[in-house]
Backbone as JSON Lines, residues from 0, in Angstrom:
{"i":0,"aa":"M","n":[12.01,29.78,2.0],"ca":[10.66,29.35,1.67],"c":[10.23,29.74,0.16]}
{"i":1,"aa":"P","n":[10.23,29.64,-0.58],"ca":[10.39,30.31,-2.18],"c":[8.43,30.2,-2.32]}
{"i":2,"aa":"R","n":[8.3,31.39,-3.05],"ca":[7.02,32.33,-3.11],"c":[6.1,30.76,-3.92]}
{"i":3,"aa":"G","n":[5.12,30.83,-3.63],"ca":[4.33,29.34,-4.32],"c":[3.88,28.45,-3.74]}
{"i":4,"aa":"T","n":[4.58,28.48,-2.57],"ca":[4.78,26.7,-1.18],"c":[3.13,27.01,-0.59]}
{"i":5,"aa":"R","n":[2.87,26.1,-0.34],"ca":[1.25,25.88,0.49],"c":[2.22,25.86,2.28]}
{"i":6,"aa":"H","n":[1.25,26.84,3.1],"ca":[1.28,26.5,4.31],"c":[0.26,26.41,4.93]}
{"i":7,"aa":"V","n":[0.31,25.77,6.73],"ca":[-1.07,25.55,6.92],"c":[0.02,25.82,8.36]}
{"i":8,"aa":"L","n":[-0.39,26.89,9.06],"ca":[0.07,27.98,9.96],"c":[-1.37,28.09,11.74]}
{"i":9,"aa":"T","n":[-0.25,27.72,12.56],"ca":[-1.71,27.96,13.51],"c":[-0.98,29.26,13.97]}
{"i":10,"aa":"G","n":[-1.58,30.1,15.07],"ca":[-1.42,31.35,15.79],"c":[-2.77,32.2,16.1]}
{"i":11,"aa":"T","n":[-2.35,33.71,16.34],"ca":[-3.21,34.05,17.19],"c":[-3.67,35.38,16.04]}
{"i":12,"aa":"L","n":[-4.83,35.59,15.83],"ca":[-4.83,35.95,14.68],"c":[-5.3,37.48,15.25]}
{"i":13,"aa":"R","n":[-4.42,38.92,14.35],"ca":[-4.27,40.4,15.19],"c":[-4.63,41.4,13.7]}
{"i":14,"aa":"R","n":[-5.1,42.12,14.88],"ca":[-5.38,43.38,13.96],"c":[-4.35,44.62,14.13]}
{"i":15,"aa":"T","n":[-3.72,45.08,13.19],"ca":[-2.67,45.81,13.43],"c":[-2.83,47.5,12.78]}
{"i":16,"aa":"R","n":[-1.99,48.28,12.4],"ca":[-2.26,49.48,12.03],"c":[-2.09,49.13,10.22]}
{"i":17,"aa":"F","n":[-1.41,48.21,10.03],"ca":[-1.52,47.8,8.26],"c":[-1.9,46.77,7.79]}
{"i":18,"aa":"G","n":[-2.79,46.06,9.18],"ca":[-4.13,45.35,8.3],"c":[-4.05,44.19,9.71]}
{"i":19,"aa":"H","n":[-4.53,43.0,8.87],"ca":[-4.5,41.66,10.08],"c":[-3.1,40.99,9.71]}
{"i":20,"aa":"V","n":[-2.45,39.93,10.74],"ca":[-1.59,39.6,10.68],"c":[-1.57,38.08,11.6]}
{"i":21,"aa":"L","n":[-0.63,37.35,11.56],"ca":[-0.89,36.16,11.88],"c":[0.29,35.51,12.99]}
{"i":22,"aa":"E","n":[0.13,35.97,14.6],"ca":[1.46,35.78,15.11],"c":[1.31,34.46,15.62]}
{"i":23,"aa":"I","n":[2.69,33.74,15.18],"ca":[2.75,32.19,15.13],"c":[3.25,31.75,16.62]}
{"i":24,"aa":"D","n":[2.78,30.44,16.44],"ca":[3.14,29.76,17.89],"c":[4.29,29.61,17.98]}
{"i":25,"aa":"G","n":[5.41,29.78,19.0],"ca":[6.77,29.48,18.99],"c":[7.53,30.95,18.14]}
{"i":26,"aa":"G","n":[6.65,31.76,17.46],"ca":[7.64,33.3,17.5],"c":[7.04,33.28,15.53]}
{"i":27,"aa":"G","n":[7.36,34.55,15.39],"ca":[7.31,35.15,13.69],"c":[6.03,35.39,13.82]}
{"i":28,"aa":"V","n":[5.58,35.97,12.87],"ca":[4.46,37.19,11.87],"c":[4.13,36.99,10.75]}
{"i":29,"aa":"W","n":[3.37,37.08,10.41],"ca":[2.97,36.59,8.84],"c":[1.5,37.82,8.86]}
{"i":30,"aa":"Q","n":[1.71,38.55,7.34],"ca":[0.49,39.2,7.04],"c":[-0.22,38.78,6.03]}
{"i":31,"aa":"F","n":[-1.16,39.06,5.99],"ca":[-1.73,37.75,4.98],"c":[-2.83,38.79,4.33]}
{"i":32,"aa":"D","n":[-3.09,37.96,3.09],"ca":[-4.25,38.4,2.4],"c":[-5.73,37.59,2.16]}
{"i":33,"aa":"A","n":[-7.11,37.96,2.83],"ca":[-7.93,37.6,3.33],"c":[-8.91,38.0,3.17]}
{"i":34,"aa":"P","n":[-10.19,37.73,2.78],"ca":[-11.78,38.57,3.18],"c":[-11.64,39.49,4.45]}
{"i":35,"aa":"W","n":[-11.8,40.78,4.9],"ca":[-11.99,41.2,5.51],"c":[-13.27,40.29,6.82]}
{"i":36,"aa":"S","n":[-14.47,40.11,6.12],"ca":[-15.21,39.69,7.45],"c":[-14.69,38.15,7.85]}
{"i":37,"aa":"A","n":[-14.09,37.45,6.88],"ca":[-13.42,36.19,7.99],"c":[-12.0,36.69,8.82]}
{"i":38,"aa":"A","n":[-11.55,37.32,8.59],"ca":[-9.89,38.07,9.45],"c":[-11.03,38.76,10.08]}
{"i":39,"aa":"K","n":[-11.92,39.62,10.71],"ca":[-12.91,40.28,11.76],"c":[-13.39,39.41,12.35]}
{"i":40,"aa":"R","n":[-14.03,37.81,11.98],"ca":[-14.76,37.37,12.57],"c":[-13.7,36.47,13.8]}
{"i":41,"aa":"H","n":[-12.67,36.33,13.32],"ca":[-11.65,35.66,13.79],"c":[-10.59,36.49,14.52]}
{"i":42,"aa":"C","n":[-10.87,37.82,14.95],"ca":[-9.67,38.58,15.45],"c":[-9.16,38.55,16.78]}
{"i":43,"aa":"N","n":[-7.93,38.44,17.27],"ca":[-7.51,38.16,18.55],"c":[-8.32,36.54,19.39]}
{"i":44,"aa":"Q","n":[-8.38,35.61,18.47],"ca":[-8.37,34.18,18.93],"c":[-7.69,33.25,17.98]}
{"i":45,"aa":"R","n":[-6.88,32.12,18.51],"ca":[-6.4,31.09,18.13],"c":[-6.89,30.88,16.38]}
{"i":46,"aa":"V","n":[-6.3,30.92,15.52],"ca":[-6.67,29.99,14.34],"c":[-5.79,29.1,13.62]}
{"i":47,"aa":"T","n":[-6.25,28.56,13.12],"ca":[-5.49,27.62,11.58],"c":[-5.66,28.63,10.42]}
{"i":48,"aa":"V","n":[-4.38,29.18,9.93],"ca":[-4.84,29.48,8.42],"c":[-4.01,28.84,7.51]}
{"i":49,"aa":"E","n":[-4.81,28.83,6.5],"ca":[-4.19,28.1,5.21],"c":[-3.94,28.53,3.97]}
{"i":50,"aa":"G","n":[-2.78,28.48,2.82],"ca":[-2.71,28.81,2.14],"c":[-1.54,29.36,1.6]}
{"i":51,"aa":"T","n":[-1.31,30.61,0.37],"ca":[0.15,30.17,-0.68],"c":[0.84,31.24,-0.31]}
{"i":52,"aa":"R","n":[1.84,30.67,0.12],"ca":[3.21,32.07,0.3],"c":[3.46,33.23,-1.07]}
{"i":53,"aa":"S","n":[3.26,34.31,-0.91],"ca":[3.42,35.36,-2.47],"c":[4.26,36.19,-1.29]}
{"i":54,"aa":"G","n":[5.02,36.51,-0.4],"ca":[6.03,37.6,-0.81],"c":[6.24,36.74,0.65]}
{"i":55,"aa":"F","n":[7.54,37.5,1.06],"ca":[8.71,37.23,2.06],"c":[7.67,37.16,3.45]}
{"i":56,"aa":"D","n":[6.67,37.62,3.98],"ca":[5.96,37.27,4.92],"c":[4.3,37.32,4.74]}
{"i":57,"aa":"L","n":[4.1,37.0,3.68],"ca":[2.44,37.48,2.88],"c":[2.24,36.31,2.74]}
{"i":58,"aa":"L","n":[0.72,35.79,2.85],"ca":[0.53,34.59,2.38],"c":[-1.29,34.9,2.29]}
{"i":59,"aa":"D","n":[-1.14,34.49,0.97],"ca":[-2.73,34.31,0.16],"c":[-3.62,33.15,1.1]}
{"i":60,"aa":"V","n":[-4.73,33.8,1.52],"ca":[-5.47,32.74,2.64],"c":[-6.53,32.0,2.03]}
{"i":61,"aa":"D","n":[-6.36,30.91,1.74],"ca":[-7.73,30.29,1.39],"c":[-8.91,29.79,2.37]}
{"i":62,"aa":"R","n":[-8.17,29.4,3.31],"ca":[-9.25,29.36,4.75],"c":[-8.83,29.81,6.21]}
{"i":63,"aa":"I","n":[-9.38,30.06,6.98],"ca":[-9.45,30.59,8.32],"c":[-10.28,29.43,9.37]}
{"i":64,"aa":"A","n":[-10.33,28.95,10.03],"ca":[-10.32,28.67,11.07],"c":[-10.57,28.4,12.27]}
{"i":65,"aa":"P","n":[-11.16,28.6,13.64],"ca":[-10.36,28.3,14.84],"c":[-9.8,27.03,15.27]}
{"i":66,"aa":"V","n":[-8.63,27.05,16.24],"ca":[-8.1,25.84,16.42],"c":[-8.94,24.9,16.75]}
{"i":67,"aa":"D","n":[-10.02,25.02,17.45],"ca":[-10.84,23.66,17.55],"c":[-11.49,23.13,16.56]}
{"i":68,"aa":"H","n":[-11.25,23.73,15.07],"ca":[-12.07,23.25,14.25],"c":[-11.49,22.68,13.2]}
{"i":69,"aa":"P","n":[-11.31,22.22,12.54],"ca":[-10.16,21.18,11.23],"c":[-10.28,22.17,10.56]}
{"i":70,"aa":"T","n":[-9.52,22.37,9.53],"ca":[-9.36,23.35,8.46],"c":[-9.59,22.92,6.95]}
{"i":71,"aa":"R","n":[-10.1,21.36,6.8],"ca":[-10.38,20.46,5.59],"c":[-11.8,19.53,6.23]}
């Protein structure tokens, strides 16, 4: 996956010692760059994250929403 590609991912938002990560349904983990308040509000919840890939496993987040709410 090249940098700059758009992604909409669903999983569980977790806090680690390195910051917040998204544990993807079916496996895999993405680190992400998002406002602290948005990430903290949804910690340990299933969410949909929308953003742009900016590194190997790094996503620049535009939106975070609980799974029961649409991201658009």
